[in-house]
XYZ file of C-alpha atoms in Angstrom:
310
model
C 70.830 164.677 61.159
C 73.132 163.328 63.740
C 73.447 164.850 67.046
C 76.450 166.925 67.094
C 77.545 169.701 69.667
C 77.475 170.125 73.459
C 74.352 171.088 75.216
C 73.757 174.729 74.865
C 74.254 176.546 78.087
C 71.081 177.413 80.188
C 69.503 180.810 79.649
C 72.036 181.897 77.205
C 71.123 185.319 75.900
C 69.291 185.078 72.858
C 70.617 186.043 69.402
C 69.410 188.973 67.406
C 65.857 188.265 66.176
C 65.457 185.806 63.282
C 63.922 186.408 60.209
C 60.358 185.158 60.189
C 59.436 182.073 58.400
C 57.352 182.973 55.416
C 59.083 186.049 54.759
C 61.295 184.768 52.107
C 64.442 182.684 52.501
C 65.457 182.208 56.158
C 69.100 182.226 55.559
C 70.779 184.161 52.616
C 74.256 182.682 53.349
C 75.523 179.400 54.881
C 74.885 179.471 58.531
C 77.419 178.941 61.234
C 76.716 175.467 63.127
C 73.386 176.081 65.245
C 73.592 175.435 68.957
C 71.972 171.860 68.730
C 71.603 169.672 71.583
C 74.415 167.231 71.138
C 76.397 164.143 71.948
C 77.817 165.000 75.431
C 78.986 161.655 76.863
C 76.238 159.415 77.869
C 77.374 159.730 81.456
C 77.071 163.401 81.468
C 73.454 163.397 79.823
C 72.466 160.916 82.587
C 73.774 162.974 85.348
C 71.921 166.101 84.314
C 68.435 164.228 83.960
C 69.098 162.451 87.310
C 69.828 165.788 89.035
C 67.424 167.217 91.552
C 65.088 169.496 90.003
C 64.328 171.577 93.092
C 60.648 172.394 93.449
C 58.368 170.292 91.154
C 58.201 171.619 87.459
C 55.558 171.735 84.845
C 56.386 171.510 81.252
C 54.222 172.477 78.316
C 54.391 170.736 74.959
C 53.148 173.243 72.572
C 52.388 174.045 68.813
C 48.742 174.731 67.561
C 49.295 172.824 64.688
C 48.060 169.197 64.715
C 50.372 166.244 63.599
C 53.758 167.859 64.862
C 54.481 165.018 67.201
C 53.362 166.956 70.369
C 51.940 163.685 71.818
C 54.870 161.735 70.782
C 57.256 164.034 72.331
C 55.325 164.166 75.425
C 55.451 160.352 75.764
C 58.914 159.998 74.998
C 60.211 162.897 77.126
C 58.173 161.625 80.005
C 59.494 157.761 79.415
C 63.167 159.056 79.037
C 62.768 161.155 82.344
C 61.090 158.469 84.384
C 63.379 155.644 83.338
C 66.441 157.511 84.168
C 65.192 159.208 87.276
C 63.284 156.099 88.342
C 59.753 157.475 88.521
C 58.227 160.922 89.712
C 57.078 161.782 86.321
C 53.620 162.333 85.032
C 52.080 162.996 81.364
C 48.942 164.802 81.424
C 46.904 164.916 78.226
C 45.299 168.212 78.408
C 44.272 168.142 74.780
C 40.662 169.406 74.853
C 39.404 167.352 71.781
C 40.007 163.560 71.730
C 43.656 163.565 73.114
C 45.363 160.323 72.273
C 48.115 160.385 74.978
C 46.316 157.669 76.977
C 46.451 155.422 74.138
C 49.811 155.998 73.072
C 51.452 155.750 76.503
C 50.445 152.181 77.321
C 48.310 150.352 79.980
C 44.852 151.426 80.749
C 43.970 149.662 84.084
C 40.564 151.806 83.933
C 38.500 153.709 81.781
C 38.897 156.944 83.988
C 40.280 160.223 82.624
C 40.622 163.669 83.620
C 36.945 164.183 83.228
C 36.408 162.043 86.457
C 39.142 163.642 88.339
C 37.451 167.064 87.750
C 34.270 165.721 88.763
C 35.657 164.433 91.926
C 38.244 167.076 92.443
C 36.824 168.841 95.606
C 36.634 165.134 97.390
C 40.039 164.330 96.272
C 41.620 167.679 97.816
C 39.468 166.924 100.900
C 40.976 163.416 101.311
C 44.406 164.568 100.828
C 43.939 167.315 103.431
C 42.508 164.684 105.688
C 46.008 162.921 105.686
C 45.276 160.300 103.011
C 48.298 159.639 100.736
C 48.252 161.763 97.526
C 49.498 158.883 95.350
C 46.923 156.387 96.950
C 44.153 158.952 96.162
C 45.116 159.876 92.535
C 45.773 155.933 91.807
C 42.244 155.803 90.996
C 42.511 158.294 88.224
C 45.904 157.653 86.560
C 47.250 155.018 84.341
C 50.724 153.668 84.091
C 53.002 153.655 81.058
C 53.429 150.355 79.549
C 57.042 150.063 81.076
C 56.019 151.587 84.387
C 58.475 154.564 83.850
C 55.677 157.232 84.231
C 52.218 157.831 85.029
C 49.469 159.158 82.841
C 46.247 161.523 83.351
C 44.438 160.581 80.107
C 42.098 163.039 78.219
C 38.593 162.347 77.722
C 36.849 161.814 74.350
C 34.045 163.965 75.439
C 34.451 167.366 73.868
C 32.360 168.862 76.554
C 34.871 168.431 79.145
C 36.845 171.323 77.646
C 34.122 173.714 79.159
C 35.100 172.451 82.712
C 38.817 173.179 82.226
C 38.448 176.855 83.451
C 41.406 178.708 84.747
C 40.638 177.837 88.524
C 40.076 174.139 87.768
C 43.556 174.120 85.598
C 45.274 175.800 88.540
C 43.946 173.006 90.958
C 44.859 170.363 88.816
C 48.233 171.459 88.371
C 48.653 172.214 92.069
C 47.520 168.594 92.689
C 49.792 166.897 90.112
C 52.962 168.863 91.076
C 52.417 167.988 94.774
C 52.719 164.292 93.649
C 55.262 164.381 90.928
C 58.863 165.890 90.392
C 57.989 166.628 86.812
C 54.646 167.025 84.910
C 54.663 166.824 80.996
C 51.580 168.381 79.697
C 50.411 167.732 76.031
C 48.388 170.649 75.177
C 45.621 171.252 72.732
C 45.763 173.528 69.625
C 43.517 176.707 70.573
C 46.032 179.073 71.806
C 43.092 181.280 72.670
C 41.362 178.949 75.275
C 41.687 179.693 78.781
C 42.815 176.199 79.550
C 45.759 176.554 77.186
C 46.734 180.024 78.301
C 46.543 178.893 82.021
C 48.901 175.888 81.445
C 51.254 178.349 79.825
C 51.176 180.567 83.037
C 51.560 177.588 85.201
C 54.627 176.106 83.271
C 58.308 176.356 84.316
C 59.513 175.630 80.661
C 58.141 175.190 77.271
C 59.016 172.498 74.624
C 57.983 173.589 71.143
C 57.451 170.549 68.818
C 57.638 170.884 65.144
C 58.691 169.014 61.960
C 61.118 169.986 59.103
C 58.304 171.668 57.260
C 57.455 175.058 56.638
C 53.894 174.915 57.731
C 54.522 173.081 60.978
C 57.512 175.620 61.599
C 55.493 178.673 60.565
C 52.835 177.796 63.043
C 55.363 177.385 65.839
C 56.929 180.685 64.837
C 53.724 182.823 65.098
C 52.933 180.973 68.344
C 56.309 182.144 69.853
C 55.298 185.681 68.553
C 52.032 185.451 70.458
C 53.562 184.217 73.599
C 56.134 187.107 73.621
C 53.259 189.764 72.988
C 51.212 188.094 76.046
C 54.425 188.640 78.285
C 56.121 185.215 78.188
C 59.208 186.470 76.398
C 61.325 184.791 79.300
C 59.670 181.510 78.793
C 60.126 181.592 74.993
C 63.833 182.422 75.394
C 64.181 179.405 77.814
C 62.277 177.123 75.768
C 63.707 174.011 73.827
C 62.718 173.221 70.290
C 62.353 169.505 69.178
C 62.503 168.930 65.522
C 61.271 165.499 64.700
C 61.775 163.966 61.375
C 58.658 162.233 60.354
C 60.517 160.420 57.092
C 63.758 158.752 56.626
C 64.237 161.054 53.625
C 66.147 163.996 54.912
C 64.449 167.293 54.765
C 66.178 170.242 52.944
C 64.753 172.443 55.396
C 66.087 170.534 58.480
C 69.302 172.952 58.851
C 67.686 176.158 58.206
C 64.804 175.533 60.732
C 67.297 174.330 63.315
C 69.294 177.547 62.853
C 65.908 179.590 62.797
C 64.759 178.224 66.197
C 68.185 178.435 67.723
C 67.557 182.187 67.674
C 64.404 181.905 69.098
C 64.749 179.522 71.883
C 67.477 178.309 74.244
C 68.211 174.947 72.424
C 67.412 172.920 69.588
C 66.835 169.094 69.498
C 66.800 167.028 66.266
C 65.036 163.654 66.691
C 65.531 160.899 64.014
C 63.030 159.123 61.920
C 62.212 155.942 63.706
C 59.739 153.430 62.123
C 58.815 151.936 65.372
C 56.809 155.207 65.842
C 54.999 155.136 62.495
C 52.078 153.272 63.393
C 50.674 155.664 65.811
C 49.832 153.147 68.328
C 51.287 152.383 71.860
C 54.838 153.752 72.197
C 57.079 151.107 73.633
C 60.267 153.043 74.840
C 62.369 149.691 74.798
C 61.485 148.997 71.114
C 62.510 152.268 69.590
C 66.089 152.365 67.890
C 69.085 153.213 70.245
C 70.036 156.257 68.114
C 66.282 157.604 68.844
C 66.451 156.821 72.674
C 69.865 158.561 72.775
C 68.430 161.709 70.878
C 65.616 161.831 73.544
C 68.101 161.385 76.442
C 70.116 164.564 75.114
C 66.812 166.404 74.445
C 65.635 165.642 78.091
C 69.063 166.672 79.423
C 68.609 170.120 77.623
C 65.051 170.206 78.899
C 66.043 169.996 82.556
C 69.311 171.610 82.585
C 69.719 174.364 84.966
C 66.935 173.266 87.428
C 67.615 172.809 90.939
C 70.448 175.545 90.952
């Protein structure tokens, strides 16, 4: 599906509740065109992405189902924001079990991960309070994307690290990272009941719901949004951006229905085309993906940051 219409206005009032996925056909009649993120002029999208975001922002990429392009979306959003803004962007792999963001994002100058930062967290905080430069101190724990457009806090393969991601530690990590970067993109795990996941949501300024044009992936995203609303995060849900990533060159018959559905649940919907350069699951090199894919991520990123700094 090509990008089509103008960016949805920030914080537009949500439409009446949509029918839940799995309760029968989502749409009984042909829908009006959904408010998809679309082809504003490139210069306008660039201006939106480059604009001052005000206070540092944290963005959580969420869907408890695996294989729905959360990591890909985190990497490509960070790459887009970082390359357009000229830096100031970090991607944090907060997946509790063997996250792959460190691998997908590029260069590993060392083997240190969030595990090492947690272990040294008090010393790091003390060094910064003593006047050492925050970037100089964090440099020992971070990696760089292959093109240098953003930095990475990699996850650890040791599942025991998850027990150390208690709410207090997550808040301290978030405070540290947002003190150093304008935008922190967090690739979350799959356990919506974990204290880590819940604390990241509480600490986030905006949510990105990642899904595929498949019923199982969209159903999981849908009940997750229900859960967030029940937990008091209705404002975050209404302000979220949904990213529908096409995993195949064959157009899904559900694409328009799901785009329409999530346009009633979140502020904007971005459709990302299939790109064979992403199929291998290896390192993502932003310059090697197709022009149409990079443009789609520019529009999605503009929708994500729209309204900040006002």
